[in-house]
mmCIF file of C-alpha atoms in Angstrom:
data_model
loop_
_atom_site.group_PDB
_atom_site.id
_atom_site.type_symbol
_atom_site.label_atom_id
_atom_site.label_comp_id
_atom_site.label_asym_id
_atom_site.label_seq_id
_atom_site.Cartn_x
_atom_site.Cartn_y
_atom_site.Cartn_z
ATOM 1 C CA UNK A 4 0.000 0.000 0.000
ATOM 2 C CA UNK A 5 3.059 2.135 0.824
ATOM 3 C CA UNK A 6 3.950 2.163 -2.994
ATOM 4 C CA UNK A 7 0.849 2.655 -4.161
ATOM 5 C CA UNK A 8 0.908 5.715 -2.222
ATOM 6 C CA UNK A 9 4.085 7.201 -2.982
ATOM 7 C CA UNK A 10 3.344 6.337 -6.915
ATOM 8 C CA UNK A 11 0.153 8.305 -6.691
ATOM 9 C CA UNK A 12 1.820 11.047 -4.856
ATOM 10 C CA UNK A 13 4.016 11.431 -7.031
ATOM 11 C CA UNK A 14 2.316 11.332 -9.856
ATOM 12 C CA UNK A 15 -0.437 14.301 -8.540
ATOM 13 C CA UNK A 16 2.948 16.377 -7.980
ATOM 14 C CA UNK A 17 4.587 16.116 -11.590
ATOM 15 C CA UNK A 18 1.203 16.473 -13.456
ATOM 16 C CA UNK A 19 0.774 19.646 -11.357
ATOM 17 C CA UNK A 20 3.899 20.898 -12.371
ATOM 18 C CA UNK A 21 3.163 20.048 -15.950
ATOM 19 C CA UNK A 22 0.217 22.346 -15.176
ATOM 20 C CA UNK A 23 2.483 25.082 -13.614
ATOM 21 C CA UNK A 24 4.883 24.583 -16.856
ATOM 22 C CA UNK A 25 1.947 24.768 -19.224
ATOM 23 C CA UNK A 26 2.354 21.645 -20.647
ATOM 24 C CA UNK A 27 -0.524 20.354 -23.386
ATOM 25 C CA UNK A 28 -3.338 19.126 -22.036
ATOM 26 C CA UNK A 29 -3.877 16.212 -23.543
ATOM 27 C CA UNK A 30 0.040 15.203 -22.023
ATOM 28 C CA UNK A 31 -0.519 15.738 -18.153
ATOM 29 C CA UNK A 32 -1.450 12.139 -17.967
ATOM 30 C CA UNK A 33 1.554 10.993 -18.704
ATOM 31 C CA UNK A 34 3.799 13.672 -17.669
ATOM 32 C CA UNK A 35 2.727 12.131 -14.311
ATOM 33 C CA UNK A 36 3.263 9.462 -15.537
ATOM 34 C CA UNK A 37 6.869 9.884 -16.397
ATOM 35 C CA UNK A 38 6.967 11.398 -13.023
ATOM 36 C CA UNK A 39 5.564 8.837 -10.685
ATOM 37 C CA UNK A 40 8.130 5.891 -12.588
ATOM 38 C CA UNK A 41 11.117 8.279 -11.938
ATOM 39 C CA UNK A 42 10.383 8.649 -8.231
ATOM 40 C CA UNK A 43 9.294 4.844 -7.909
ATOM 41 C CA UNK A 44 13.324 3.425 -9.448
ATOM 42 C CA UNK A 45 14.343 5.889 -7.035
ATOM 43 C CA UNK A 46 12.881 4.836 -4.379
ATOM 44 C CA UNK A 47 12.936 2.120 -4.797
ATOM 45 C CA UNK A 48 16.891 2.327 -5.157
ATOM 46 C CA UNK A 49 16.837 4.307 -1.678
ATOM 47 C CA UNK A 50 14.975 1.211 -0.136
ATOM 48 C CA UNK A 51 17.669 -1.131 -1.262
ATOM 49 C CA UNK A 52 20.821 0.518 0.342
ATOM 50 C CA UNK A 53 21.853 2.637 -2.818
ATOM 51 C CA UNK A 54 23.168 6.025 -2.598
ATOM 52 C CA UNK A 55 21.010 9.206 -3.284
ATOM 53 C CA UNK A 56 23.138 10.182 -5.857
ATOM 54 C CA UNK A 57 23.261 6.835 -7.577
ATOM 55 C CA UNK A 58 19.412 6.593 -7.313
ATOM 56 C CA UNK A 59 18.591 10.052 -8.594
ATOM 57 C CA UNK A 60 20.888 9.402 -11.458
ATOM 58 C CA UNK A 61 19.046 6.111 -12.175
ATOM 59 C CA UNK A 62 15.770 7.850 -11.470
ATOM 60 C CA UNK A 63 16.713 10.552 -14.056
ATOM 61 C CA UNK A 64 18.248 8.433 -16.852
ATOM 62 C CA UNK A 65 14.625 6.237 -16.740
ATOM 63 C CA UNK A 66 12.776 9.610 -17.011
ATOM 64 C CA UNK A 67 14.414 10.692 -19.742
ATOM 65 C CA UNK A 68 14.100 6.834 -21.585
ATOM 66 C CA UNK A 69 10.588 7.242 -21.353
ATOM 67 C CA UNK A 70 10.427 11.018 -22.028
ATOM 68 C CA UNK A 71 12.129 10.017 -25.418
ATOM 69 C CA UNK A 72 9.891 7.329 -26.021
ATOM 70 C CA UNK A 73 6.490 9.539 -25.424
ATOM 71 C CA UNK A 74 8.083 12.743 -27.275
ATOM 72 C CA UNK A 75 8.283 10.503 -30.053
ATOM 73 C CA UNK A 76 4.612 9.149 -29.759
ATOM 74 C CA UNK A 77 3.298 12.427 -29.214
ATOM 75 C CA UNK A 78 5.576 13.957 -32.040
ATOM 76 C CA UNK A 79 6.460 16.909 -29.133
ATOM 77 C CA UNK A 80 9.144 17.740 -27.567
ATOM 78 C CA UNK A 81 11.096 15.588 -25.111
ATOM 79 C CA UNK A 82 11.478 18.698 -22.914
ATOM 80 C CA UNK A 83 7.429 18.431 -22.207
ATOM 81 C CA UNK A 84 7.841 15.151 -20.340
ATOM 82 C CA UNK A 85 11.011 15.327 -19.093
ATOM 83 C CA UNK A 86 10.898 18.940 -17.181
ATOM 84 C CA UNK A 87 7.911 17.998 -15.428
ATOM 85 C CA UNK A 88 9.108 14.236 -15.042
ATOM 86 C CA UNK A 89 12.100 15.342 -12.866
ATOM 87 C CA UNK A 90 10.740 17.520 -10.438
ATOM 88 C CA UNK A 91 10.359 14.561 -7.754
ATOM 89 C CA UNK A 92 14.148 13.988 -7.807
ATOM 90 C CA UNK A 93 15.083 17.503 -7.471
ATOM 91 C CA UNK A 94 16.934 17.912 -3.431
ATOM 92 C CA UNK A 95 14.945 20.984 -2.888
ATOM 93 C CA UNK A 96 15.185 19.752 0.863
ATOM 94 C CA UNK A 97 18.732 19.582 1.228
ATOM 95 C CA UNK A 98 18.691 23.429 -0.694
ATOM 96 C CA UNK A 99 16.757 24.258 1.861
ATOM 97 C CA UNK A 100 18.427 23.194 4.712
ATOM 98 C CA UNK A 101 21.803 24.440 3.493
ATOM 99 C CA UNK A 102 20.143 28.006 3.485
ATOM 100 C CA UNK A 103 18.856 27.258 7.156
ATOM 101 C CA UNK A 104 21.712 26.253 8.126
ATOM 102 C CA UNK A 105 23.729 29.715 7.048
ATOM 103 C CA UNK A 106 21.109 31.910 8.339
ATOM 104 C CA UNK A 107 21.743 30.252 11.628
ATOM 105 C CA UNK A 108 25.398 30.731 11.147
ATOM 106 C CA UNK A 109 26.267 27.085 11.254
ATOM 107 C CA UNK A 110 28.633 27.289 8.191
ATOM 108 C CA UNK A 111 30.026 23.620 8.292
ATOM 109 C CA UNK A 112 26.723 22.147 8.762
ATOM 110 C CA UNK A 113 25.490 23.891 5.290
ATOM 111 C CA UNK A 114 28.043 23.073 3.415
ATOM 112 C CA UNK A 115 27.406 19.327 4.052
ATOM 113 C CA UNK A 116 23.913 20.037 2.889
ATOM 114 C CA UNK A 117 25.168 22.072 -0.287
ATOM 115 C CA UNK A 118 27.956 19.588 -1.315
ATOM 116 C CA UNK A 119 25.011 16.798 -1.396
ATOM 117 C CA UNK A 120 22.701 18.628 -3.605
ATOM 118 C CA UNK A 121 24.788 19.552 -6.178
ATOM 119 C CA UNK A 122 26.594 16.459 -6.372
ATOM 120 C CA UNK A 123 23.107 14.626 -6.617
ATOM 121 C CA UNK A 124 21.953 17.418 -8.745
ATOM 122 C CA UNK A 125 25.000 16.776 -11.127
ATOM 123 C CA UNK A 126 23.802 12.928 -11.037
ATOM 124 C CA UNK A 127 20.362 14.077 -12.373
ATOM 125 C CA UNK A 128 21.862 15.855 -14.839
ATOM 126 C CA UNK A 129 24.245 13.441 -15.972
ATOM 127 C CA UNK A 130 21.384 11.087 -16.059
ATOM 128 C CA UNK A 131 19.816 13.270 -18.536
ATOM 129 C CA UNK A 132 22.861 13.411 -20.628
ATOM 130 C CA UNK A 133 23.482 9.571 -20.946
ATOM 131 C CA UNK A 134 19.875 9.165 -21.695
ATOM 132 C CA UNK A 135 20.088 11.398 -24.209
ATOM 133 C CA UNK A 136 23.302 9.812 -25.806
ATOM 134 C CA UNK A 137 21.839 6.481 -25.448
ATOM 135 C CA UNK A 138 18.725 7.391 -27.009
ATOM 136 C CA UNK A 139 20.729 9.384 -30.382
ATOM 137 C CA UNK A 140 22.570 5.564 -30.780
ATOM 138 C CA UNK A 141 19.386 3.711 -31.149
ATOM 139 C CA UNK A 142 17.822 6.091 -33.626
ATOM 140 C CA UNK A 143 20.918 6.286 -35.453
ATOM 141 C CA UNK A 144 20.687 2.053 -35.831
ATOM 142 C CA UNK A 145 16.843 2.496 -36.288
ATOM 143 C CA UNK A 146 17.414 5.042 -39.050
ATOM 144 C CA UNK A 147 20.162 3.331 -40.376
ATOM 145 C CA UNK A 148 18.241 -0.199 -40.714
ATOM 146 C CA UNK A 149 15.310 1.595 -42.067
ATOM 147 C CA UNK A 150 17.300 3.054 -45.362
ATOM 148 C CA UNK A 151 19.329 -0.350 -45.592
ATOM 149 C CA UNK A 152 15.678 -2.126 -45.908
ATOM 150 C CA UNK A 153 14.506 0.499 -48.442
ATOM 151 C CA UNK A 154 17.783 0.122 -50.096
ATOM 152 C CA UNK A 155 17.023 -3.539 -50.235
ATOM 153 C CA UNK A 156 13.647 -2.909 -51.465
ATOM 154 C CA UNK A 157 15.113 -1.060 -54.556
#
């Protein structure tokens, strides 16, 4: 039930944000979508012992997998799905607790807090990227195998 929970949760919070970010309409189902998976391999991840950062970077290289594969379907933009998709993996938490944390003059304390969210925002990020190079290979064979068959055709 505890999964079913956090899935849902998540989901409510990334369509929302696909409503903040204007996002289509007909595309907040499955911006959610994209959204509540993301969160769930995190999680998930979390659950099992892995570090944030490897989790978030796992989290964010799924999201932007499925991102693809919807932008495609849709014929939209990847950005749609993907923006909206990552908001659940963002450490606005640990952002905010670095900024408590220097307000209250307790310097050491917020840069432990600072150090962790960009490294684990450089993990989304880099998730991003790989997906995105992963993603370029497999068209690139797809396209490729496509004009070799219409080649053969000819």
């Amino acid at each position: 039930m505890f999964w079913v929970t956090q899935g849902v949760l998540s989901f409510l919070a990334t369509a929302g944000f696909g409503i903040l970010f204007n996002a289509p309409k007909k595309t907040l189902f499955h911006c959610g979508l994209v959204g509540a998976i993301g969160w769930l391999i995190y999680y998930s991840l979390l659950k099992h012992g892995m570090d944030a950062v490897l989790a978030s970077f796992a989290g964010s290289f799924v999201i932007a997998i499925v991102a693809h594969m919807l932008a495609r379907r849709f014929k939209m933009p990847m950005i749609i799905f993907s923006v909206a998709g990552i908001i659940p993996l963002v450490p606005g938490g640990m952002a905010y607790n670095a900024m408590r944390h220097v307000v209250e003059n307790e310097y050491l304390e917020s840069i432990q807090y600072a150090a962790k969210a960009f490294i684990i925002t450089g993990a989304i990020v880099m998730g991003l990227v790989f997906a995105e190079v992963f993603m370029q290979l497999i068209f690139n064979i797809i396209r490729k195998r496509k004009a070799k068959a219409l080649q053969n055709e000819t």
